[in-house]
Amino acid sequence: PPLQNAELGKRAPRWIRDNEVTMCMKCKEPFNALTRRRHHCRACGHVVCWKCSDYKAHLEYDGNKLNKVCKDCYHVIIGCTDSEEKKRKGILEIESAEVSGNSVICSFLQYMEKSKPWQKAWCVIPKQEALVLYMYGAPQDVKALATIPLLGYTVDDTPKSADLPHSFKLTQSKSVHSFAADNEELKQKWLKVIHLAVKGETPECQNELQVN
């Protein structure tokens, strides 16, 4: 039987054999001969990919030596919370659904960088970080494609070079990001938030200013 949380690291687990699985038991990515080597979590015995075994914890049954463990066991053994984990994971790993549900604004926009072709991106400005624009491939993606810290960017509301209607452009020295909305109303909503963000202000500050 699988080890209970309280036993993790205290007793040696039963190792799941390599040939018993075709995919990582944590992130479900399929294993293949080239890129996905199988690793074992030394705490629960599950077979995981390199990304999911990128954690280390002291295991009691192994004389408190540092061992490779999966993310779930790492959390249980270390007793670390999700917010600490987010810092460890880095900014791009924040899930889209999580930020979209608590955002200042989010919608699909067409996005173009330099002279690459336009691509559709799910764009989000989260409430917790109202000065950062997150771009995802789709609303349910668990990792952002890119983030743009908006502070200090120049906003061009009506770029001459744009070949799509309802577009706007953000520039800062050599960085140029072009966006286009599906309609003028959506474009204006985005610009309202972005015009504040580039000055380091958030909609909340604005509301407070109006109230005062």
CSV table of C-alpha atoms in Angstrom, one decimal:
chain,number,residue,atom,x,y,z
A,1,PRO,CA,0.0,0.0,0.0
A,2,PRO,CA,1.2,3.6,-0.6
A,3,LEU,CA,2.8,5.3,2.3
A,4,GLN,CA,0.6,7.8,4.3
A,5,ASN,CA,1.8,11.4,4.5
A,6,ALA,CA,2.9,11.0,8.1
A,7,GLU,CA,5.2,8.0,7.0
A,8,LEU,CA,6.9,9.8,4.1
A,9,GLY,CA,10.6,9.8,4.5
A,10,LYS,CA,10.4,7.7,7.7
A,11,ARG,CA,10.0,4.3,5.9
A,12,ALA,CA,11.5,3.2,2.6
A,13,PRO,CA,8.7,3.1,-0.1
A,14,ARG,CA,7.9,0.3,-2.5
A,15,TRP,CA,9.3,1.5,-5.8
A,16,ILE,CA,7.0,1.4,-8.8
A,17,ARG,CA,8.9,-0.4,-11.5
A,18,ASP,CA,9.9,1.5,-14.6
A,19,ASN,CA,8.0,-0.8,-16.9
A,20,GLU,CA,4.8,-0.3,-14.9
A,21,VAL,CA,4.3,3.3,-16.2
A,22,THR,CA,4.5,5.1,-19.6
A,23,MET,CA,4.1,8.6,-18.2
A,24,CYS,CA,5.2,10.7,-15.3
A,25,MET,CA,3.0,9.9,-12.3
A,26,LYS,CA,2.9,13.6,-11.3
A,27,CYS,CA,2.6,15.8,-14.4
A,28,LYS,CA,1.4,12.9,-16.8
A,29,GLU,CA,4.0,13.8,-19.5
A,30,PRO,CA,4.7,10.7,-21.5
A,31,PHE,CA,8.2,9.2,-21.2
A,32,ASN,CA,10.1,8.8,-24.4
A,33,ALA,CA,13.5,7.3,-25.1
A,34,LEU,CA,15.3,10.6,-25.7
A,35,THR,CA,14.2,13.4,-23.5
A,36,ARG,CA,12.2,11.9,-20.7
A,37,ARG,CA,14.2,9.8,-18.4
A,38,ARG,CA,12.5,8.1,-15.5
A,39,HIS,CA,13.4,9.0,-11.9
A,40,HIS,CA,12.1,7.6,-8.7
A,41,CYS,CA,10.9,9.7,-5.8
A,42,ARG,CA,12.9,8.3,-2.8
A,43,ALA,CA,10.0,9.2,-0.5
A,44,CYS,CA,6.9,7.7,-2.2
A,45,GLY,CA,8.5,5.4,-4.8
A,46,HIS,CA,6.6,7.0,-7.7
A,47,VAL,CA,8.2,7.2,-11.2
A,48,VAL,CA,8.5,10.8,-12.2
A,49,CYS,CA,10.2,12.9,-15.0
A,50,TRP,CA,13.2,15.1,-14.3
A,51,LYS,CA,11.1,18.2,-13.9
A,52,CYS,CA,9.0,16.6,-11.2
A,53,SER,CA,12.0,15.1,-9.4
A,54,ASP,CA,13.8,18.4,-9.1
A,55,TYR,CA,13.4,18.6,-5.3
A,56,LYS,CA,15.5,17.3,-2.4
A,57,ALA,CA,14.6,16.5,1.2
A,58,HIS,CA,16.3,14.9,4.2
A,59,LEU,CA,14.8,11.4,4.6
A,60,GLU,CA,14.8,9.8,8.0
A,61,TYR,CA,15.0,6.2,6.8
A,62,ASP,CA,18.2,7.0,4.9
A,63,GLY,CA,20.0,8.5,7.9
A,64,ASN,CA,18.6,12.0,7.1
A,65,LYS,CA,20.6,12.2,3.9
A,66,LEU,CA,19.4,14.5,1.2
A,67,ASN,CA,17.5,12.5,-1.5
A,68,LYS,CA,15.6,13.3,-4.7
A,69,VAL,CA,11.9,13.6,-4.1
A,70,CYS,CA,8.9,14.6,-6.1
A,71,LYS,CA,7.2,18.0,-5.5
A,72,ASP,CA,4.3,16.6,-3.5
A,73,CYS,CA,6.5,14.7,-1.0
A,74,TYR,CA,8.8,17.8,-0.8
A,75,HIS,CA,5.9,19.9,0.4
A,76,VAL,CA,4.8,17.3,2.9
A,77,ILE,CA,8.2,16.7,4.3
A,78,ILE,CA,9.4,20.3,4.3
A,79,GLY,CA,6.0,21.6,5.3
A,80,CYS,CA,6.3,24.3,2.8
A,81,THR,CA,3.3,26.3,1.6
A,82,ASP,CA,2.1,27.1,-1.9
A,83,SER,CA,3.1,30.7,-1.8
A,84,GLU,CA,6.7,29.8,-0.9
A,85,GLU,CA,6.6,27.3,-3.7
A,86,LYS,CA,5.4,30.0,-6.1
A,87,LYS,CA,8.5,32.0,-5.4
A,88,ARG,CA,10.6,29.0,-6.0
A,89,LYS,CA,8.8,28.2,-9.2
A,90,GLY,CA,9.3,31.6,-10.7
A,91,ILE,CA,7.1,34.1,-12.3
A,92,LEU,CA,6.1,32.2,-15.5
A,93,GLU,CA,4.8,29.1,-13.7
A,94,ILE,CA,1.7,30.9,-12.3
A,95,GLU,CA,-1.3,29.2,-13.7
A,96,SER,CA,-3.5,31.2,-16.0
A,97,ALA,CA,-6.8,30.1,-14.5
A,98,GLU,CA,-5.5,31.3,-11.1
A,99,VAL,CA,-4.6,34.8,-12.2
A,100,SER,CA,-7.5,35.2,-14.6
A,101,GLY,CA,-10.0,34.6,-11.8
A,102,ASN,CA,-8.5,37.4,-9.9
A,103,SER,CA,-7.4,39.9,-12.5
A,104,VAL,CA,-7.8,43.6,-13.3
A,105,ILE,CA,-8.4,42.6,-16.9
A,106,CYS,CA,-8.1,39.5,-19.0
A,107,SER,CA,-9.0,38.7,-22.6
A,108,PHE,CA,-7.6,37.3,-25.9
A,109,LEU,CA,-5.5,39.8,-27.8
A,110,GLN,CA,-3.5,39.5,-31.0
A,111,TYR,CA,0.1,39.9,-30.2
A,112,MET,CA,3.1,40.7,-32.3
A,113,GLU,CA,6.7,41.0,-31.4
A,114,LYS,CA,9.2,42.8,-33.7
A,115,SER,CA,8.5,41.4,-37.2
A,116,LYS,CA,7.1,38.0,-36.2
A,117,PRO,CA,3.6,37.1,-37.4
A,118,TRP,CA,0.6,38.0,-35.2
A,119,GLN,CA,-0.5,35.3,-32.8
A,120,LYS,CA,-3.4,35.0,-30.5
A,121,ALA,CA,-2.6,35.2,-26.8
A,122,TRP,CA,-4.6,35.1,-23.6
A,123,CYS,CA,-3.5,38.2,-21.8
A,124,VAL,CA,-4.0,38.9,-18.1
A,125,ILE,CA,-3.1,41.7,-15.7
A,126,PRO,CA,-3.4,40.1,-12.2
A,127,LYS,CA,-4.7,42.1,-9.3
A,128,GLN,CA,-1.7,41.1,-7.1
A,129,GLU,CA,0.6,42.4,-9.8
A,130,ALA,CA,-1.2,45.1,-11.6
A,131,LEU,CA,1.9,46.4,-13.3
A,132,VAL,CA,2.7,43.1,-15.1
A,133,LEU,CA,1.1,41.8,-18.2
A,134,TYR,CA,1.0,38.0,-18.4
A,135,MET,CA,0.6,36.2,-21.8
A,136,TYR,CA,-0.6,32.7,-22.1
A,137,GLY,CA,-1.3,30.5,-25.1
A,138,ALA,CA,-4.7,29.7,-23.8
A,139,PRO,CA,-6.9,30.5,-20.7
A,140,GLN,CA,-6.2,27.1,-19.0
A,141,ASP,CA,-2.4,27.0,-19.6
A,142,VAL,CA,-0.4,26.3,-16.5
A,143,LYS,CA,2.6,28.4,-17.6
A,144,ALA,CA,2.9,31.8,-19.2
A,145,LEU,CA,4.7,32.3,-22.5
A,146,ALA,CA,6.0,35.7,-21.4
A,147,THR,CA,5.5,38.5,-19.0
A,148,ILE,CA,5.9,42.3,-19.6
A,149,PRO,CA,6.6,44.5,-16.6
A,150,LEU,CA,4.7,47.6,-17.9
A,151,LEU,CA,6.3,50.3,-15.8
A,152,GLY,CA,8.2,52.8,-18.0
A,153,TYR,CA,6.8,51.6,-21.3
A,154,THR,CA,5.6,54.2,-23.8
A,155,VAL,CA,2.0,53.6,-25.1
A,156,ASP,CA,1.1,54.3,-28.7
A,157,ASP,CA,-2.7,54.3,-29.0
A,158,THR,CA,-2.8,54.5,-32.8
A,159,PRO,CA,0.3,53.0,-34.3
A,160,LYS,CA,0.7,53.9,-38.0
A,161,SER,CA,2.5,50.7,-38.8
A,162,ALA,CA,-0.2,48.4,-37.6
A,163,ASP,CA,-1.9,46.2,-40.1
A,164,LEU,CA,-4.7,45.2,-37.7
A,165,PRO,CA,-7.5,47.5,-36.5
A,166,HIS,CA,-8.0,48.3,-32.8
A,167,SER,CA,-4.2,48.0,-32.1
A,168,PHE,CA,-1.8,49.6,-29.7
A,169,LYS,CA,1.9,49.4,-29.2
A,170,LEU,CA,4.2,49.3,-26.1
A,171,THR,CA,7.8,50.4,-26.6
A,172,GLN,CA,10.7,50.8,-24.2
A,173,SER,CA,14.2,51.3,-25.8
A,174,LYS,CA,14.6,48.2,-28.0
A,175,SER,CA,11.5,46.3,-26.8
A,176,VAL,CA,8.4,46.7,-29.0
A,177,HIS,CA,5.2,44.8,-28.3
A,178,SER,CA,2.2,45.3,-30.5
A,179,PHE,CA,-1.3,44.2,-29.5
A,180,ALA,CA,-4.7,44.2,-31.3
A,181,ALA,CA,-8.1,43.8,-29.7
A,182,ASP,CA,-11.2,42.3,-31.4
A,183,ASN,CA,-13.1,45.6,-31.0
A,184,GLU,CA,-12.5,49.3,-30.0
A,185,GLU,CA,-14.3,48.9,-26.7
A,186,LEU,CA,-12.0,46.1,-25.6
A,187,LYS,CA,-9.0,48.1,-26.8
A,188,GLN,CA,-10.0,51.1,-24.6
A,189,LYS,CA,-10.5,48.9,-21.6
A,190,TRP,CA,-7.0,47.6,-21.9
A,191,LEU,CA,-5.5,51.0,-22.6
A,192,LYS,CA,-7.2,52.4,-19.5
A,193,VAL,CA,-5.3,49.9,-17.3
A,194,ILE,CA,-2.1,50.0,-19.2
A,195,HIS,CA,-1.9,53.8,-19.2
A,196,LEU,CA,-2.0,53.6,-15.4
A,197,ALA,CA,0.5,50.7,-15.2
A,198,VAL,CA,3.2,52.4,-17.2
A,199,LYS,CA,3.2,55.2,-14.6
A,200,GLY,CA,3.4,52.7,-11.8
A,201,GLU,CA,-0.3,53.2,-10.8
A,202,THR,CA,-3.1,50.6,-10.4
A,203,PRO,CA,-6.9,51.0,-10.8
A,204,GLU,CA,-7.1,50.7,-7.0
A,205,CYS,CA,-4.9,53.8,-6.6
A,206,GLN,CA,-7.1,55.6,-9.0
A,207,ASN,CA,-10.3,54.7,-7.1
A,208,GLU,CA,-8.7,55.9,-3.9
A,209,LEU,CA,-7.7,59.1,-5.6
A,210,GLN,CA,-11.3,59.7,-6.8
A,211,VAL,CA,-12.7,58.9,-3.4
A,212,ASN,CA,-10.4,61.3,-1.7
